Coordinates of C-alpha atoms in Angstrom, one line a residue:
X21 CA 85.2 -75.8 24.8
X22 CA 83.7 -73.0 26.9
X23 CA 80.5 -72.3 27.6
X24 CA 78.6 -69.1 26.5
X25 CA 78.4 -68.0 29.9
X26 CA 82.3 -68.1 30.1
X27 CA 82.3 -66.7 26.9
X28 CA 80.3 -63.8 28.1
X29 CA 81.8 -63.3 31.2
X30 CA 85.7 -63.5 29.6
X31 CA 84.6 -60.5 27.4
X32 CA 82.1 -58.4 29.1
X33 CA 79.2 -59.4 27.7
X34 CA 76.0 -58.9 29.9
X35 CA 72.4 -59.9 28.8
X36 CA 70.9 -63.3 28.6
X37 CA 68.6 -62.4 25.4
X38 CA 67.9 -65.1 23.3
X39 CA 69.3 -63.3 20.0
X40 CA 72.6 -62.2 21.7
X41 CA 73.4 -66.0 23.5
X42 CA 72.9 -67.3 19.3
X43 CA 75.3 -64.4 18.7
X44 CA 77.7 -65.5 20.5
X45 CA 77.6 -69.2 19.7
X46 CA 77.7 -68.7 16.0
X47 CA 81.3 -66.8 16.9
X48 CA 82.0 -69.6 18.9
X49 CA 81.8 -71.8 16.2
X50 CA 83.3 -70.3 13.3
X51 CA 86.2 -69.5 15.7
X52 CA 88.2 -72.3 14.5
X53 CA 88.0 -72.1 11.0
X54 CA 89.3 -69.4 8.9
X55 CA 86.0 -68.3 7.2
X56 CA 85.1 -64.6 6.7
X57 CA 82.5 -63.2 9.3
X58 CA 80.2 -60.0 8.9
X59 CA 78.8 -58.9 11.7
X60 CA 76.0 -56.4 11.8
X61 CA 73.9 -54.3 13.8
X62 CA 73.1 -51.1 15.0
X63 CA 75.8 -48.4 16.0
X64 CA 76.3 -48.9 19.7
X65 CA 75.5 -52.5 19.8
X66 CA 79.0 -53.7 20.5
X67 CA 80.4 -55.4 17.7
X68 CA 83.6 -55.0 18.4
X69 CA 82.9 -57.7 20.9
X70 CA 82.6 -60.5 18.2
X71 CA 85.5 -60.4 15.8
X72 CA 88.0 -60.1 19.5
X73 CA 85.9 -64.1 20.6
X74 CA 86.9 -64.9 16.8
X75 CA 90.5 -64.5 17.3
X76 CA 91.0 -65.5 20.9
X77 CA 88.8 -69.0 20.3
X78 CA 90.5 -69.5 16.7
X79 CA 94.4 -70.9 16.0
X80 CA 95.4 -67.7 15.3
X81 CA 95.0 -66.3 18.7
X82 CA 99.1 -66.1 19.2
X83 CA 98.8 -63.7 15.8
X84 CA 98.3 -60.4 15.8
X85 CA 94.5 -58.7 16.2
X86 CA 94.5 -55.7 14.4
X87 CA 91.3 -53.7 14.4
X88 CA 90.6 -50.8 11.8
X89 CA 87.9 -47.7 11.6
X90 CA 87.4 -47.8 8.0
X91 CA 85.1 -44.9 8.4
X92 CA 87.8 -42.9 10.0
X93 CA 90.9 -43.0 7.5
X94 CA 90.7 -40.5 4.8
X95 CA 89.9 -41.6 1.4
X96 CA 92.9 -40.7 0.1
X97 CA 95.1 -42.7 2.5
X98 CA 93.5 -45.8 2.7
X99 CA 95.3 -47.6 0.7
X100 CA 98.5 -46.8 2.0
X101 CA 97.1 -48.2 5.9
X102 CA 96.0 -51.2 4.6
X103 CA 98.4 -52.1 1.8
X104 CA 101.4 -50.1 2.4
X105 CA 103.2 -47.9 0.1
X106 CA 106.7 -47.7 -1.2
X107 CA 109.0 -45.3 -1.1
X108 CA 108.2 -42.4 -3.7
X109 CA 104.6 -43.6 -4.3
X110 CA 102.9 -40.0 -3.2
X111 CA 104.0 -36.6 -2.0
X112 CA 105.1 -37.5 1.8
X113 CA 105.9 -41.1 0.9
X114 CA 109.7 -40.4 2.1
X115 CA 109.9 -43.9 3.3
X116 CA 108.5 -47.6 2.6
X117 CA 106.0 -48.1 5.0
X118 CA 104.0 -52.3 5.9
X119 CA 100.3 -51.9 5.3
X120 CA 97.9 -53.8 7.9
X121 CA 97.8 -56.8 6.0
X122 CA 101.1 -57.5 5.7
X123 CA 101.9 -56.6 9.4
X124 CA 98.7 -59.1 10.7
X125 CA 100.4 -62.2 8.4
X126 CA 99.2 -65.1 10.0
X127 CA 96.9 -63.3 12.7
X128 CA 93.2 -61.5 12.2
X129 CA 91.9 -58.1 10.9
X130 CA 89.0 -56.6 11.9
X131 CA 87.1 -53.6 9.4
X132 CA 85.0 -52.0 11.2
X133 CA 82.7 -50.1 9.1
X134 CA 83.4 -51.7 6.0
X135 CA 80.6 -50.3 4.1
X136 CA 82.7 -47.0 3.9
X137 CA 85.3 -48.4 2.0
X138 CA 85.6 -46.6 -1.9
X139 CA 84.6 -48.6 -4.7
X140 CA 89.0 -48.5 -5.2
X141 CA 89.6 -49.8 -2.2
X142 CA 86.8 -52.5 -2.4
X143 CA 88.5 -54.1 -5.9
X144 CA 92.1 -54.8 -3.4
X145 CA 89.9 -56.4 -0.6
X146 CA 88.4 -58.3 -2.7
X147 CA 91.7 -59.9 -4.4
X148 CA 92.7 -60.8 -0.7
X149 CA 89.9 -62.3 0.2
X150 CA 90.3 -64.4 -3.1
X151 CA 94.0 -65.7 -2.9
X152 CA 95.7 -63.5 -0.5
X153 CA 97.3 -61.4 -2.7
X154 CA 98.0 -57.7 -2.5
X155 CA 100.1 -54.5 -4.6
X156 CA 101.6 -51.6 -2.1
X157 CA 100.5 -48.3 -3.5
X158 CA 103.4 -47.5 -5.8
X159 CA 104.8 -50.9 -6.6
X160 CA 104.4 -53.5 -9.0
X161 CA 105.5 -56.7 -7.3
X162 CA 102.6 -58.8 -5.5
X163 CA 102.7 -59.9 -2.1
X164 CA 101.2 -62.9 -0.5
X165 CA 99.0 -62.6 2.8
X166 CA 97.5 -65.2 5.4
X167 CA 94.7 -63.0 7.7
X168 CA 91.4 -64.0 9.1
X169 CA 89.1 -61.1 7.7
X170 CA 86.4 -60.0 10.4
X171 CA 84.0 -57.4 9.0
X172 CA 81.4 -55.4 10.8
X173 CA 78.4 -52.7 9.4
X174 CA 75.8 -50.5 10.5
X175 CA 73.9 -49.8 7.3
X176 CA 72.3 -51.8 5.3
X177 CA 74.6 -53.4 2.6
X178 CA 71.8 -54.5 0.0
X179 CA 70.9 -50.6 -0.5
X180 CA 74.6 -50.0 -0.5
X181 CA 74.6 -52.6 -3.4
X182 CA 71.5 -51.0 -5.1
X183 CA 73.5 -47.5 -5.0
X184 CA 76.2 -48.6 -6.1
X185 CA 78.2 -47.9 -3.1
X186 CA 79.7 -51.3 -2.2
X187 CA 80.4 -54.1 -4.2
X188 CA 77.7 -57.1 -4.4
X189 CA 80.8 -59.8 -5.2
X190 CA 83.0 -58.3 -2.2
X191 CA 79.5 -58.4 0.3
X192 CA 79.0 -62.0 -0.5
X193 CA 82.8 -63.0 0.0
X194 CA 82.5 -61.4 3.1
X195 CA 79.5 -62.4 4.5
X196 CA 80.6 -66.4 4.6
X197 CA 78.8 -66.0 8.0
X198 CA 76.9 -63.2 9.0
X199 CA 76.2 -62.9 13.0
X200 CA 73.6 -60.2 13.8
X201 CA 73.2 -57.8 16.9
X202 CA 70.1 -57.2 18.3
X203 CA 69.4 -53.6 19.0
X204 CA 69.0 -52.6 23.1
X205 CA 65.0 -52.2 22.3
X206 CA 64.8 -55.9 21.6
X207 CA 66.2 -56.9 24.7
X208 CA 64.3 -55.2 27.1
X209 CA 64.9 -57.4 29.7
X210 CA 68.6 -57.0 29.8
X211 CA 68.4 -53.1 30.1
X212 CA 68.7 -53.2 34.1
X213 CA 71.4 -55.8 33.6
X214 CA 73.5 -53.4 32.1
X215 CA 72.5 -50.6 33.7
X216 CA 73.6 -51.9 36.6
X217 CA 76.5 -52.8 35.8
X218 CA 77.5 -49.5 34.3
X219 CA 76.2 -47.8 37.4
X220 CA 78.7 -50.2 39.5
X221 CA 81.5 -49.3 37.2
X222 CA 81.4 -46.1 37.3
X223 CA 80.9 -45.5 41.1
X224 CA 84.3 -47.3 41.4
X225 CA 85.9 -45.1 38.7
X226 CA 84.5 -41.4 40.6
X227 CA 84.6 -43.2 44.4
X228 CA 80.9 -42.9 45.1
X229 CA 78.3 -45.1 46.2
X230 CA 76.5 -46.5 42.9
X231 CA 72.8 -45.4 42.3
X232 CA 70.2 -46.9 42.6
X233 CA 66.7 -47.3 40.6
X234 CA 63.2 -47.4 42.4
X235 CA 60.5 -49.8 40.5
X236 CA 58.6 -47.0 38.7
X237 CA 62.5 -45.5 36.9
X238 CA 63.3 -49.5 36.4
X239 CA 60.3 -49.7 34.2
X240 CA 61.1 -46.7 32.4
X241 CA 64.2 -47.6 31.7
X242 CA 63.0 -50.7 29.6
X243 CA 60.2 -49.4 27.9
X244 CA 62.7 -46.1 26.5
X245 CA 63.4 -46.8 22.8
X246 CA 67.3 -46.2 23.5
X247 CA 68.0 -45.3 19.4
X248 CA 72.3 -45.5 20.5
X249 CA 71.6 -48.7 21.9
X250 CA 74.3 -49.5 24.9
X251 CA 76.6 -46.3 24.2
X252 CA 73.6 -44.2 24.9
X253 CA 73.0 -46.0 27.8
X254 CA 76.2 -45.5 29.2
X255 CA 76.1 -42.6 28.6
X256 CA 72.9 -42.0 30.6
X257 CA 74.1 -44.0 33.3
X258 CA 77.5 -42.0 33.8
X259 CA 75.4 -38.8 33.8
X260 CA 73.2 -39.6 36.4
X261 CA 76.3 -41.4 38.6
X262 CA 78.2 -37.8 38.1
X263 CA 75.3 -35.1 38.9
X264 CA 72.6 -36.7 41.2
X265 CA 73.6 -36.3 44.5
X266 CA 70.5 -38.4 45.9
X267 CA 72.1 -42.0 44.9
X268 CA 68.4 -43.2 45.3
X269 CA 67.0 -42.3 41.1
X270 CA 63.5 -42.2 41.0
X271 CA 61.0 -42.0 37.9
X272 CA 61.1 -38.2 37.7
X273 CA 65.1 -37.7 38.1
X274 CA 65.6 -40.6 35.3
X275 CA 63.2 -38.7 32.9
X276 CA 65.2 -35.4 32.9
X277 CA 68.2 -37.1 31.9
X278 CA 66.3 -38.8 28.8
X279 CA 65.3 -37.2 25.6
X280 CA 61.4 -37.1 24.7
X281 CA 60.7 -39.6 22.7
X282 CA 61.0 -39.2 18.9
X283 CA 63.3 -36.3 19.2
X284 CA 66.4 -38.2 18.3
X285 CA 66.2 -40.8 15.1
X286 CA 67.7 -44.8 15.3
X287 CA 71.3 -45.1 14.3
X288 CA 70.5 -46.8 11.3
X289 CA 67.4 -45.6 8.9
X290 CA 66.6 -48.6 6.7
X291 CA 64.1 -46.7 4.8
X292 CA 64.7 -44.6 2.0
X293 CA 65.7 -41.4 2.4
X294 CA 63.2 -38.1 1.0
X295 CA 65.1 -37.2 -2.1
X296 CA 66.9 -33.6 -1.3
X297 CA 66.9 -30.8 -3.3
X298 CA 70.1 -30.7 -4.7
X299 CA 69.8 -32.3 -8.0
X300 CA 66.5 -29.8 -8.3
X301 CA 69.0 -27.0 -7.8
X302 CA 71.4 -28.3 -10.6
X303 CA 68.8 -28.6 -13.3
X304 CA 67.8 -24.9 -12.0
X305 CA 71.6 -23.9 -12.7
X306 CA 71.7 -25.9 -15.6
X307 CA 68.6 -24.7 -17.5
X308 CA 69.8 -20.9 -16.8
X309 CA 73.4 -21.7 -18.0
X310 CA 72.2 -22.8 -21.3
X311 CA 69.5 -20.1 -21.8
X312 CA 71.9 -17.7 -20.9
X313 CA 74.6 -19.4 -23.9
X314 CA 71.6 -19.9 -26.3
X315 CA 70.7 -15.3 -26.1
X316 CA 74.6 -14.9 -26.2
X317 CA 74.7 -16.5 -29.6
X318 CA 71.2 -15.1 -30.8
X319 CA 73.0 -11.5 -29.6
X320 CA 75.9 -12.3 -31.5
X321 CA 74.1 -13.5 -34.9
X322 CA 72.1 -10.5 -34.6
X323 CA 75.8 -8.6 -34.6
X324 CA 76.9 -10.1 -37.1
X325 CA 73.5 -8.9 -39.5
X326 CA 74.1 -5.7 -38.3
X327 CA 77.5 -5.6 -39.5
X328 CA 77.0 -7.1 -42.3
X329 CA 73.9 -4.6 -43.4
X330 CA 74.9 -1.5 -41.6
X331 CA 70.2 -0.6 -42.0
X332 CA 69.2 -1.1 -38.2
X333 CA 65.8 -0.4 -39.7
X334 CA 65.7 -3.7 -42.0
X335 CA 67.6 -5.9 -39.5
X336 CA 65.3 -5.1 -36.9
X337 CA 62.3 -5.5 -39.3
X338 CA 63.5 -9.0 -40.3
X339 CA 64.4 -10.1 -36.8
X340 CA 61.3 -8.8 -35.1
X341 CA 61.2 -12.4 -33.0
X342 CA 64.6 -12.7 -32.2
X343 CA 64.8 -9.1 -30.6
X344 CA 61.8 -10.1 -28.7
X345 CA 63.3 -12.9 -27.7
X346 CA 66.4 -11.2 -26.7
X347 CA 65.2 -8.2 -25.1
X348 CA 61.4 -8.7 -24.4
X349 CA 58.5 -6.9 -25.2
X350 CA 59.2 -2.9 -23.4
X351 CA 56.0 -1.6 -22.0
X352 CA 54.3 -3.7 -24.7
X353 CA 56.1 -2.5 -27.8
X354 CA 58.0 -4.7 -29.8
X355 CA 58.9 -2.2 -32.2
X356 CA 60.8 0.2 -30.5
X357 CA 64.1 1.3 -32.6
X358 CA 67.6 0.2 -31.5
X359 CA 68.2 4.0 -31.0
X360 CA 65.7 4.3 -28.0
X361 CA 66.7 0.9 -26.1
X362 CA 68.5 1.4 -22.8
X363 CA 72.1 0.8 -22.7
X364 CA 72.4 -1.7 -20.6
X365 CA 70.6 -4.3 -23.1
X366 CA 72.2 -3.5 -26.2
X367 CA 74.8 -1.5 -28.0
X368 CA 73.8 1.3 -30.6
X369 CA 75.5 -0.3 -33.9
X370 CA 75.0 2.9 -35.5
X371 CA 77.3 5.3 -33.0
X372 CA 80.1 2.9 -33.4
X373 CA 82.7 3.7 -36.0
X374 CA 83.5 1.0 -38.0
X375 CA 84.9 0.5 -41.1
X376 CA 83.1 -0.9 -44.0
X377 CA 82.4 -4.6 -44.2
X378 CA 83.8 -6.0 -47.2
X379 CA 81.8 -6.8 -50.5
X380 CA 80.4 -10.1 -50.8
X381 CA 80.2 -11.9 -54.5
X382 CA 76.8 -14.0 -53.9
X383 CA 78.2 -16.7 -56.7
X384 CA 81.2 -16.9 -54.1
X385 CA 80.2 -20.3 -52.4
X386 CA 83.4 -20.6 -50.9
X387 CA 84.4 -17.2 -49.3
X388 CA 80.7 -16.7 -48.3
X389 CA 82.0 -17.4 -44.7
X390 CA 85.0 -15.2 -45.1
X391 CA 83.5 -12.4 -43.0
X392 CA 83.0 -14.8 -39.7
X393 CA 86.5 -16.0 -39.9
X394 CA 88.2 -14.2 -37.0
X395 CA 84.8 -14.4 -35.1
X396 CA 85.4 -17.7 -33.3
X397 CA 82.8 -18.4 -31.2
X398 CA 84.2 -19.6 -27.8
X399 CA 82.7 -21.8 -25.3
X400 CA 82.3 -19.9 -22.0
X401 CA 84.3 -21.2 -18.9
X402 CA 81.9 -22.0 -16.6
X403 CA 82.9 -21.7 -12.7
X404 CA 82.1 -24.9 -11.5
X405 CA 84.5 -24.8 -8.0
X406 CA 82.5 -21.9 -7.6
X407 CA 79.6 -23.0 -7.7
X408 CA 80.4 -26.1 -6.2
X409 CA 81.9 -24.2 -3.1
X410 CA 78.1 -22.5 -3.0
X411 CA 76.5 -25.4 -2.8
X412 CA 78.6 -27.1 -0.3
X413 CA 78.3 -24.1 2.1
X414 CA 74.5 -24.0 1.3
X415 CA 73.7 -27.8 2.2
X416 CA 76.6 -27.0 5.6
X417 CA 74.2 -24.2 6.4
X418 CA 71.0 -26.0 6.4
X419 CA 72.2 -29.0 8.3
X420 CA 73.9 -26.8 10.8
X421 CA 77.7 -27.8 10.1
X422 CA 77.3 -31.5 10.5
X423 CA 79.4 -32.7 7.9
X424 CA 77.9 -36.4 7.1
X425 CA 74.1 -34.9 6.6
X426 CA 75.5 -32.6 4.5
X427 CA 77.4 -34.9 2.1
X428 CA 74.0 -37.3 2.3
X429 CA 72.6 -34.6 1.0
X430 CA 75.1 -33.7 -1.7
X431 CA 75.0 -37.2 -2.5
X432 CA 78.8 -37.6 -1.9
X433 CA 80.3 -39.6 0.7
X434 CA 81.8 -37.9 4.3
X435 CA 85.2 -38.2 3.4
X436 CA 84.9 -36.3 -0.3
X437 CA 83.3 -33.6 1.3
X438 CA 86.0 -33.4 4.2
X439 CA 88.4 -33.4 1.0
X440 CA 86.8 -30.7 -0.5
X441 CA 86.3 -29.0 2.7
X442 CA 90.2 -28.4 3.0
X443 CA 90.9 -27.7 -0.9
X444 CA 88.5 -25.0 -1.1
X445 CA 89.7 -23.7 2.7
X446 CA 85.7 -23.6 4.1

């Protein structure tokens, strides 16, 4: 068997940190077997590093490795990657098409980003996992499947489970073994390492001379919180490697290329999030909704009385509260004639031709509702897309366009609000 070092070096792993050599060995040693890993970490970690050991050290290495960005297929289509569809099955299903699973028989799968995966999606996963069966979207007949399921997650799955988001069943069947990342700010001592080494790769990519770090930058460079972990070191690195043209970086030309501290948040916020305003707003629109429905049927009872009567005089001395309640006290008089109210809050009954209401026998119990019988009262339509598109382009204006802080604060996920996005044409 190979050592980590071999390991390391086979895949491009630098660092000697404690946590990431433990990393490694527990994917050495599931390798073999055919239990389900989750790996977890930080965004920018690398865990794509971990399920590609799995499947080279394991007896499935001749099978195919097929890696998938669950976070980057639309909701809709999911399904149809994974499973496959038949022909028929949806609008644009003009041919029968293999799903990953059936196309990685007898080799390994890796889902990145599981913890994006619908609640829909989740229920098929979790009948592979189980006995390696699967449906195609559109069909009826069950397949079998033999894949080696590598997961991988940057949030935290047991507030996924609290939400409601992910499945607690389908975490536990997938978290046989679960091999952990450290983030870049616990291995402090590896941050040269891999600077370094970046610096060296990229001067062969441009054809420069690699930079270099005096003492002072070196130090800098370790104590920086580094919230994208290795990507945003890379990033740094191929930023300075591209623009300094003194090779030589000292502690000054290292700190313009890196944010002040506390300006940019970690990856992954395991706290809870401030609740936003959005369900304030839609008790707001609720509350006036109904008001507004409850003094549409007060105006129309009061219609009906003065129908009925044909005396403004008597109906507005027997429905003194209800007018007020309607129309409010003007200028402090609540006893202000139908006559002299303007004529944008109510209708002058009396100026209205109309003919006579019909007679009413008061020992008629059973046509005493004859009169209301073509007065249906309807329910009103309320506009929800519309107000639905308002709110979406409210929470896209306050977070500046980006799409995934918006639907965290709309409490929907990304690729609902990408959905909604197109139907609405935003």
């Amino acid at each position: 068997m190979e050592s980590i070092q071999a390991i390391k070096q086979r895949f491009e792993i630098i660092g000697n940190d404690p946590k990431l050599n433990r990393a490694v060995e527990k994917a050495m040693q599931v390798a073999p077997t055919d239990i389900s890993v989750l790996v977890t970490g930080e965004s920018g970690v690398g865990k794509e590093s971990i399920p590609k050991i799995i499947h080279a050290l394991s007896h499935r290495k001749h099978g195919k490795y097929i890696a998938v960005n669950c976070g980057a297929i639309p909701e809709g289509t999911i399904d149809s990657e994974l499973f496959g569809h038949e022909k028929g099955a949806f609008t644009g299903a003009t041919a029968t098409r293999e799903g990953y699973f059936e196309v990685a028989d007898g080799g390994t799968i890796f889902l990145d980003e599981v913890g994006e995966l619908p609640l829909t999606t989740q229920v098929r996963l979790l009948r592979v996992l189980e006995n390696g069966e699967f449906i195609k979207v559109g069909s009826s007949q069950v397949q079998k499947t033999n894949v080696r399921i590598v997961a991988a997650t940057n949030v935290n799955m047991f507030d996924a489970i609290e939400k409601g988001k992910f499945r607690e069943d389908l975490y536990y069947r997938l978290s046989t073994v679960e091999i952990m990342l450290p983030p870049l700010r616990e291995r402090k001592e590896d941050v040269h390492l891999l600077f370094r080494k970046f610096s060296s790769d990229f001067a062969h990519k441009y054809k420069m001379p690699p930079i270099k770090l005096d003492d002072d930058a070196v130090s800098l460079l370790q104590k920086f919180r580094w919230s994208g972990n290795i990507r945003q070191l890379r990033n740094v690195a191929e930023q300075i490697s591209v623009l300094e043209a003194n090779r030589n970086i000292t502690l000054a030309s290292l700190r313009a290329y890196l944010p002040e501290e506390g300006s940019n948040l970690p990856a992954v916020v395991r706290d809870k999030k401030p609740e936003s305003d959005f369900s304030n707003e839609r008790e707001i629109l609720y509350k006036v909704l109904f008001d507004m429905k409850s003094d549409l049927n007060d105006l129309k009872k009061l219609t009906m009385e003065l129908m009925q009567n044909g005396n403004t005089s008597k109906v507005q001395e027997t429905n003194k509260g209800l007018i007020q309640k309607i129309y409010g006290a003007q200028n402090g008089d609540t006893h202000e004639d139908f006559e002299n109210l303007p004529s944008t809050n109510v209708f002058a009954p009396q100026k209205v031709s109309r003919p006579e209401p019909p007679v009413i026998e008061e020992d008629d119990d059973d046509d005493s509702n004859y009169l209301f019988a073509e007065t249906v009262e309807e329910e009103e339509t309320l506009r929800l897309d519309e107000r639905e598109i308002e709110l979406i382009k409210k929470a896209l204006e306050r977070n500046k366009g980006k799409r995934k802080a918006a639907a965290d604060e709309l409490g929907i996920s990304e690729r609902t609000l990408y959905r909604k996005i197109k139907q609405y044409d935003l």
